[in-house]
Amino acid sequence: QTGTYRQLFHPEQLITGKEDAANNYARGHYSIGKDKIDMALDRIRKQADACSGLQGFLIFHSFGGGTGSGFTSLLMERLSLDYGKKSKLEFAIYPAPQVSTAVVEPYNSILTTHTTLEHSD
């Protein structure tokens, strides 16, 4: 909000907080995710309403971390419910053993792949 690119994003579209999913899929999906999902969907809804012809969503996220795996899978589920057959294209970053920062990254990846498979094009 104070950096060089502060004017790139409108402040009303930023979702900030001190929460951390701690590289834990379940925490990102059920704990932190449950608290933040409605706010995120509200911001998405406002942007979608401003579109004259919404085609779909582009989702960029990591499969290894707790927020990227857990919260994003929850978001994909809810987007499927709220926006039906609108396209949802995922651009995913998979963890690699050579640069892994957490031992649970493979587990997070399996859980989010299982959850998002049916909600992604």
CSV table of N, CA and C in Angstrom, one decimal:
chain,number,residue,atom,x,y,z
A,1,GLN,N,0.8,-1.2,0.0
A,1,GLN,CA,0.0,0.0,0.0
A,1,GLN,C,0.8,1.3,0.0
A,2,THR,N,2.1,1.1,0.3
A,2,THR,CA,3.0,2.3,0.3
A,2,THR,C,4.2,2.2,-0.7
A,3,GLY,N,4.3,1.1,-1.4
A,3,GLY,CA,5.4,0.9,-2.3
A,3,GLY,C,5.3,1.6,-3.6
A,4,THR,N,6.2,1.3,-4.5
A,4,THR,CA,6.3,1.9,-5.8
A,4,THR,C,5.1,1.6,-6.6
A,5,TYR,N,4.5,0.5,-6.5
A,5,TYR,CA,3.3,0.1,-7.3
A,5,TYR,C,2.0,0.3,-6.6
A,6,ARG,N,2.0,1.1,-5.6
A,6,ARG,CA,0.8,1.3,-4.8
A,6,ARG,C,-0.5,1.7,-5.6
A,7,GLN,N,-0.3,2.4,-6.7
A,7,GLN,CA,-1.4,2.8,-7.6
A,7,GLN,C,-1.8,1.7,-8.5
A,8,LEU,N,-1.2,0.6,-8.6
A,8,LEU,CA,-1.5,-0.5,-9.5
A,8,LEU,C,-2.8,-1.1,-9.1
A,9,PHE,N,-3.1,-1.3,-7.9
A,9,PHE,CA,-4.3,-1.9,-7.4
A,9,PHE,C,-5.1,-0.9,-6.5
A,10,HIS,N,-6.4,-1.0,-6.7
A,10,HIS,CA,-7.3,-0.1,-5.9
A,10,HIS,C,-7.3,-0.7,-4.5
A,11,PRO,N,-7.2,0.2,-3.5
A,11,PRO,CA,-7.2,-0.3,-2.1
A,11,PRO,C,-8.4,-1.1,-1.7
A,12,GLU,N,-9.6,-0.8,-2.3
A,12,GLU,CA,-10.8,-1.6,-2.0
A,12,GLU,C,-10.7,-3.0,-2.5
A,13,GLN,N,-9.8,-3.3,-3.4
A,13,GLN,CA,-9.7,-4.7,-3.9
A,13,GLN,C,-8.6,-5.5,-3.2
A,14,LEU,N,-7.9,-4.9,-2.2
A,14,LEU,CA,-6.9,-5.7,-1.5
A,14,LEU,C,-7.5,-6.3,-0.3
A,15,ILE,N,-7.1,-7.5,0.0
A,15,ILE,CA,-7.5,-8.2,1.2
A,15,ILE,C,-6.2,-8.5,2.0
A,16,THR,N,-6.2,-7.8,3.2
A,16,THR,CA,-5.0,-7.9,4.0
A,16,THR,C,-5.3,-8.5,5.4
A,17,GLY,N,-4.3,-8.9,6.1
A,17,GLY,CA,-4.5,-9.4,7.4
A,17,GLY,C,-3.2,-10.0,7.9
A,18,LYS,N,-3.2,-10.4,9.2
A,18,LYS,CA,-2.0,-10.9,9.8
A,18,LYS,C,-2.1,-12.4,9.9
A,19,GLU,N,-3.2,-13.0,9.4
A,19,GLU,CA,-3.4,-14.4,9.5
A,19,GLU,C,-2.3,-15.2,8.6
A,20,ASP,N,-2.1,-16.4,9.0
A,20,ASP,CA,-1.1,-17.2,8.3
A,20,ASP,C,-1.6,-18.7,8.4
A,21,ALA,N,-1.6,-19.3,7.2
A,21,ALA,CA,-2.1,-20.7,7.2
A,21,ALA,C,-1.0,-21.7,7.6
A,22,ALA,N,0.2,-21.2,7.8
A,22,ALA,CA,1.3,-22.0,8.4
A,22,ALA,C,1.6,-23.2,7.6
A,23,ASN,N,1.6,-23.1,6.2
A,23,ASN,CA,1.9,-24.3,5.3
A,23,ASN,C,0.9,-25.4,5.6
A,24,ASN,N,-0.3,-25.1,6.0
A,24,ASN,CA,-1.2,-26.2,6.4
A,24,ASN,C,-2.5,-26.1,5.6
A,25,TYR,N,-2.7,-27.0,4.7
A,25,TYR,CA,-3.9,-27.0,3.9
A,25,TYR,C,-5.2,-26.9,4.7
A,26,ALA,N,-5.4,-27.7,5.7
A,26,ALA,CA,-6.6,-27.7,6.5
A,26,ALA,C,-6.8,-26.3,7.2
A,27,ARG,N,-5.7,-25.7,7.6
A,27,ARG,CA,-5.9,-24.3,8.2
A,27,ARG,C,-6.3,-23.3,7.1
A,28,GLY,N,-5.7,-23.4,5.9
A,28,GLY,CA,-6.1,-22.5,4.9
A,28,GLY,C,-7.5,-22.7,4.3
A,29,HIS,N,-8.0,-23.9,4.4
A,29,HIS,CA,-9.3,-24.3,3.9
A,29,HIS,C,-10.4,-24.1,4.9
A,30,TYR,N,-10.2,-24.6,6.1
A,30,TYR,CA,-11.2,-24.6,7.1
A,30,TYR,C,-11.2,-23.5,8.2
A,31,SER,N,-10.0,-23.1,8.6
A,31,SER,CA,-9.9,-22.1,9.7
A,31,SER,C,-9.8,-20.6,9.1
A,32,ILE,N,-8.7,-20.3,8.6
A,32,ILE,CA,-8.5,-19.0,8.0
A,32,ILE,C,-9.4,-18.8,6.8
A,33,GLY,N,-9.5,-19.8,6.0
A,33,GLY,CA,-10.4,-19.7,4.8
A,33,GLY,C,-11.8,-19.4,5.2
A,34,LYS,N,-12.4,-20.0,6.2
A,34,LYS,CA,-13.7,-19.8,6.6
A,34,LYS,C,-14.0,-18.4,7.0
A,35,ASP,N,-12.9,-17.8,7.6
A,35,ASP,CA,-13.1,-16.4,8.0
A,35,ASP,C,-13.0,-15.4,6.9
A,36,LYS,N,-12.2,-15.7,5.9
A,36,LYS,CA,-11.9,-14.7,4.8
A,36,LYS,C,-12.7,-15.0,3.5
A,37,ILE,N,-13.4,-16.1,3.3
A,37,ILE,CA,-14.0,-16.4,2.0
A,37,ILE,C,-15.1,-15.5,1.6
A,38,ASP,N,-15.9,-15.1,2.6
A,38,ASP,CA,-17.0,-14.2,2.2
A,38,ASP,C,-16.5,-12.8,1.8
A,39,MET,N,-15.5,-12.3,2.4
A,39,MET,CA,-14.9,-11.1,2.0
A,39,MET,C,-14.3,-11.2,0.6
A,40,ALA,N,-13.6,-12.3,0.4
A,40,ALA,CA,-13.0,-12.5,-1.0
A,40,ALA,C,-14.1,-12.6,-2.0
A,41,LEU,N,-15.1,-13.3,-1.8
A,41,LEU,CA,-16.2,-13.5,-2.8
A,41,LEU,C,-16.9,-12.2,-3.0
A,42,ASP,N,-17.1,-11.4,-2.0
A,42,ASP,CA,-17.7,-10.1,-2.1
A,42,ASP,C,-16.9,-9.2,-3.0
A,43,ARG,N,-15.6,-9.2,-2.9
A,43,ARG,CA,-14.7,-8.4,-3.8
A,43,ARG,C,-14.8,-8.9,-5.2
A,44,ILE,N,-14.8,-10.2,-5.4
A,44,ILE,CA,-14.9,-10.8,-6.7
A,44,ILE,C,-16.3,-10.5,-7.3
A,45,ARG,N,-17.3,-10.5,-6.5
A,45,ARG,CA,-18.7,-10.2,-7.0
A,45,ARG,C,-18.8,-8.8,-7.5
A,46,LYS,N,-18.2,-7.9,-6.8
A,46,LYS,CA,-18.2,-6.5,-7.2
A,46,LYS,C,-17.5,-6.3,-8.5
A,47,GLN,N,-16.4,-7.0,-8.7
A,47,GLN,CA,-15.7,-6.9,-10.0
A,47,GLN,C,-16.5,-7.6,-11.1
A,48,ALA,N,-17.1,-8.7,-10.8
A,48,ALA,CA,-17.9,-9.4,-11.8
A,48,ALA,C,-19.1,-8.6,-12.2
A,49,ASP,N,-19.7,-7.9,-11.3
A,49,ASP,CA,-20.9,-7.1,-11.6
A,49,ASP,C,-20.5,-5.9,-12.5
A,50,ALA,N,-19.2,-5.4,-12.4
A,50,ALA,CA,-18.8,-4.3,-13.3
A,50,ALA,C,-18.4,-4.8,-14.7
A,51,CYS,N,-18.4,-6.1,-14.9
A,51,CYS,CA,-18.1,-6.6,-16.2
A,51,CYS,C,-19.3,-6.7,-17.1
A,52,SER,N,-19.2,-6.4,-18.4
A,52,SER,CA,-20.3,-6.4,-19.3
A,52,SER,C,-20.5,-7.9,-19.8
A,53,GLY,N,-19.5,-8.7,-19.8
A,53,GLY,CA,-19.6,-10.0,-20.2
A,53,GLY,C,-18.6,-10.9,-19.6
A,54,LEU,N,-18.8,-11.3,-18.4
A,54,LEU,CA,-17.8,-12.1,-17.7
A,54,LEU,C,-17.6,-13.5,-18.4
A,55,GLN,N,-16.4,-13.8,-18.7
A,55,GLN,CA,-16.1,-15.0,-19.4
A,55,GLN,C,-15.6,-16.1,-18.4
A,56,GLY,N,-14.9,-15.7,-17.3
A,56,GLY,CA,-14.4,-16.7,-16.4
A,56,GLY,C,-13.4,-16.1,-15.5
A,57,PHE,N,-12.6,-16.9,-14.9
A,57,PHE,CA,-11.6,-16.5,-13.9
A,57,PHE,C,-10.2,-17.1,-14.2
A,58,LEU,N,-9.2,-16.4,-13.9
A,58,LEU,CA,-7.8,-16.9,-14.0
A,58,LEU,C,-7.3,-16.9,-12.6
A,59,ILE,N,-6.9,-18.1,-12.1
A,59,ILE,CA,-6.5,-18.3,-10.7
A,59,ILE,C,-5.0,-18.7,-10.7
A,60,PHE,N,-4.2,-17.9,-10.1
A,60,PHE,CA,-2.7,-18.1,-10.0
A,60,PHE,C,-2.5,-18.5,-8.5
A,61,HIS,N,-1.9,-19.6,-8.2
A,61,HIS,CA,-1.6,-20.0,-6.8
A,61,HIS,C,-0.6,-21.1,-6.7
A,62,SER,N,-0.1,-21.2,-5.5
A,62,SER,CA,0.9,-22.3,-5.2
A,62,SER,C,0.1,-23.5,-4.7
A,63,PHE,N,0.6,-24.7,-5.0
A,63,PHE,CA,0.0,-25.9,-4.4
A,63,PHE,C,0.7,-26.3,-3.1
A,64,GLY,N,1.8,-25.7,-2.8
A,64,GLY,CA,2.6,-26.2,-1.6
A,64,GLY,C,2.2,-25.5,-0.3
A,65,GLY,N,1.9,-24.3,-0.3
A,65,GLY,CA,1.6,-23.6,1.0
A,65,GLY,C,0.2,-23.8,1.4
A,66,GLY,N,-0.1,-23.3,2.6
A,66,GLY,CA,-1.5,-23.5,3.2
A,66,GLY,C,-2.5,-22.6,2.6
A,67,THR,N,-2.2,-21.4,2.3
A,67,THR,CA,-3.1,-20.4,1.7
A,67,THR,C,-3.3,-20.8,0.2
A,68,GLY,N,-2.2,-21.0,-0.5
A,68,GLY,CA,-2.3,-21.3,-1.9
A,68,GLY,C,-3.1,-22.6,-2.2
A,69,SER,N,-2.9,-23.6,-1.3
A,69,SER,CA,-3.6,-24.8,-1.5
A,69,SER,C,-5.0,-24.9,-0.8
A,70,GLY,N,-5.0,-24.6,0.5
A,70,GLY,CA,-6.3,-24.7,1.2
A,70,GLY,C,-7.3,-23.6,0.9
A,71,PHE,N,-6.9,-22.3,0.9
A,71,PHE,CA,-7.9,-21.3,0.7
A,71,PHE,C,-8.3,-21.3,-0.8
A,72,THR,N,-7.4,-21.5,-1.7
A,72,THR,CA,-7.7,-21.5,-3.1
A,72,THR,C,-8.7,-22.6,-3.5
A,73,SER,N,-8.5,-23.8,-2.9
A,73,SER,CA,-9.5,-24.9,-3.2
A,73,SER,C,-10.9,-24.5,-2.6
A,74,LEU,N,-10.9,-23.9,-1.5
A,74,LEU,CA,-12.2,-23.4,-1.0
A,74,LEU,C,-12.8,-22.3,-1.9
A,75,LEU,N,-12.0,-21.4,-2.4
A,75,LEU,CA,-12.4,-20.4,-3.3
A,75,LEU,C,-12.9,-21.0,-4.6
A,76,MET,N,-12.3,-22.0,-5.1
A,76,MET,CA,-12.7,-22.7,-6.4
A,76,MET,C,-14.1,-23.3,-6.2
A,77,GLU,N,-14.3,-24.0,-5.0
A,77,GLU,CA,-15.6,-24.6,-4.7
A,77,GLU,C,-16.7,-23.6,-4.7
A,78,ARG,N,-16.4,-22.4,-4.1
A,78,ARG,CA,-17.4,-21.4,-3.9
A,78,ARG,C,-17.7,-20.7,-5.3
A,79,LEU,N,-16.6,-20.5,-6.1
A,79,LEU,CA,-16.8,-19.9,-7.4
A,79,LEU,C,-17.7,-20.8,-8.3
A,80,SER,N,-17.5,-22.1,-8.1
A,80,SER,CA,-18.4,-23.1,-8.9
A,80,SER,C,-19.8,-22.9,-8.5
A,81,LEU,N,-20.0,-22.8,-7.2
A,81,LEU,CA,-21.4,-22.6,-6.7
A,81,LEU,C,-22.0,-21.3,-7.2
A,82,ASP,N,-21.3,-20.2,-7.0
A,82,ASP,CA,-21.8,-18.9,-7.3
A,82,ASP,C,-21.8,-18.5,-8.8
A,83,TYR,N,-20.9,-19.1,-9.6
A,83,TYR,CA,-20.8,-18.7,-11.0
A,83,TYR,C,-21.0,-19.8,-12.0
A,84,GLY,N,-21.5,-21.0,-11.5
A,84,GLY,CA,-21.8,-22.1,-12.3
A,84,GLY,C,-20.8,-22.5,-13.3
A,85,LYS,N,-21.1,-22.4,-14.6
A,85,LYS,CA,-20.3,-22.9,-15.7
A,85,LYS,C,-19.2,-21.9,-16.2
A,86,LYS,N,-19.0,-20.8,-15.5
A,86,LYS,CA,-18.0,-19.8,-16.0
A,86,LYS,C,-16.6,-20.6,-15.9
A,87,SER,N,-15.8,-20.3,-16.8
A,87,SER,CA,-14.5,-20.9,-16.9
A,87,SER,C,-13.6,-20.5,-15.7
A,88,LYS,N,-12.9,-21.5,-15.1
A,88,LYS,CA,-11.9,-21.2,-14.1
A,88,LYS,C,-10.6,-21.9,-14.5
A,89,LEU,N,-9.7,-21.1,-14.9
A,89,LEU,CA,-8.4,-21.6,-15.4
A,89,LEU,C,-7.4,-21.4,-14.3
A,90,GLU,N,-6.7,-22.5,-13.9
A,90,GLU,CA,-5.7,-22.5,-12.9
A,90,GLU,C,-4.3,-22.4,-13.5
A,91,PHE,N,-3.5,-21.6,-12.9
A,91,PHE,CA,-2.1,-21.5,-13.2
A,91,PHE,C,-1.4,-21.9,-11.9
A,92,ALA,N,-0.9,-23.1,-11.8
A,92,ALA,CA,-0.4,-23.6,-10.5
A,92,ALA,C,1.1,-23.7,-10.4
A,93,ILE,N,1.6,-23.5,-9.2
A,93,ILE,CA,3.1,-23.6,-9.0
A,93,ILE,C,3.2,-24.9,-8.1
A,94,TYR,N,3.7,-25.9,-8.6
A,94,TYR,CA,3.9,-27.2,-7.8
A,94,TYR,C,5.2,-27.1,-7.0
A,95,PRO,N,5.2,-27.7,-5.9
A,95,PRO,CA,6.5,-27.7,-5.1
A,95,PRO,C,7.5,-28.7,-5.7
A,96,ALA,N,8.8,-28.4,-5.5
A,96,ALA,CA,9.8,-29.3,-5.9
A,96,ALA,C,10.7,-29.6,-4.8
A,97,PRO,N,11.2,-30.9,-4.7
A,97,PRO,CA,12.0,-31.2,-3.5
A,97,PRO,C,13.3,-30.4,-3.4
A,98,GLN,N,13.8,-30.0,-4.5
A,98,GLN,CA,15.1,-29.2,-4.5
A,98,GLN,C,14.9,-27.9,-3.8
A,99,VAL,N,13.8,-27.3,-3.8
A,99,VAL,CA,13.6,-25.9,-3.3
A,99,VAL,C,12.4,-25.9,-2.2
A,100,SER,N,12.1,-27.0,-1.7
A,100,SER,CA,11.0,-27.1,-0.7
A,100,SER,C,11.3,-26.4,0.6
A,101,THR,N,10.3,-25.6,1.1
A,101,THR,CA,10.5,-24.9,2.3
A,101,THR,C,9.8,-25.6,3.5
A,102,ALA,N,8.9,-26.6,3.2
A,102,ALA,CA,8.2,-27.2,4.2
A,102,ALA,C,8.0,-28.7,3.8
A,103,VAL,N,8.1,-29.6,4.8
A,103,VAL,CA,8.0,-31.0,4.6
A,103,VAL,C,6.6,-31.4,4.2
A,104,VAL,N,5.6,-30.6,4.5
A,104,VAL,CA,4.2,-30.9,4.2
A,104,VAL,C,3.7,-30.5,2.8
A,105,GLU,N,4.6,-29.9,2.0
A,105,GLU,CA,4.2,-29.4,0.7
A,105,GLU,C,3.6,-30.5,-0.2
A,106,PRO,N,4.2,-31.7,-0.3
A,106,PRO,CA,3.5,-32.7,-1.1
A,106,PRO,C,2.1,-33.1,-0.6
A,107,TYR,N,1.9,-33.1,0.7
A,107,TYR,CA,0.6,-33.4,1.2
A,107,TYR,C,-0.4,-32.3,0.8
A,108,ASN,N,0.0,-31.0,0.9
A,108,ASN,CA,-0.9,-29.9,0.5
A,108,ASN,C,-1.2,-30.0,-1.0
A,109,SER,N,-0.3,-30.4,-1.8
A,109,SER,CA,-0.5,-30.5,-3.2
A,109,SER,C,-1.5,-31.6,-3.5
A,110,ILE,N,-1.4,-32.7,-2.9
A,110,ILE,CA,-2.3,-33.8,-3.1
A,110,ILE,C,-3.7,-33.4,-2.7
A,111,LEU,N,-3.9,-32.8,-1.6
A,111,LEU,CA,-5.2,-32.4,-1.1
A,111,LEU,C,-5.8,-31.3,-2.0
A,112,THR,N,-5.1,-30.3,-2.4
A,112,THR,CA,-5.7,-29.3,-3.3
A,112,THR,C,-5.9,-29.8,-4.7
A,113,THR,N,-5.1,-30.7,-5.2
A,113,THR,CA,-5.4,-31.3,-6.5
A,113,THR,C,-6.7,-32.1,-6.5
A,114,HIS,N,-6.8,-32.9,-5.4
A,114,HIS,CA,-8.1,-33.7,-5.3
A,114,HIS,C,-9.3,-32.8,-5.2
A,115,THR,N,-9.2,-31.7,-4.5
A,115,THR,CA,-10.3,-30.8,-4.3
A,115,THR,C,-10.6,-29.9,-5.5
A,116,THR,N,-9.6,-29.4,-6.2
A,116,THR,CA,-9.9,-28.5,-7.3
A,116,THR,C,-10.1,-29.1,-8.6
A,117,LEU,N,-9.8,-30.4,-8.7
A,117,LEU,CA,-9.8,-31.1,-10.0
A,117,LEU,C,-11.2,-30.9,-10.7
A,118,GLU,N,-12.2,-31.1,-9.9
A,118,GLU,CA,-13.6,-31.0,-10.5
A,118,GLU,C,-14.1,-29.5,-10.7
A,119,HIS,N,-13.3,-28.6,-10.2
A,119,HIS,CA,-13.8,-27.2,-10.2
A,119,HIS,C,-12.9,-26.3,-11.2
A,120,SER,N,-12.0,-26.9,-11.9
A,120,SER,CA,-11.1,-26.2,-12.8
A,120,SER,C,-11.2,-26.7,-14.2
A,121,ASP,N,-11.0,-25.8,-15.1
A,121,ASP,CA,-11.0,-26.2,-16.5
A,121,ASP,C,-9.6,-26.3,-17.0
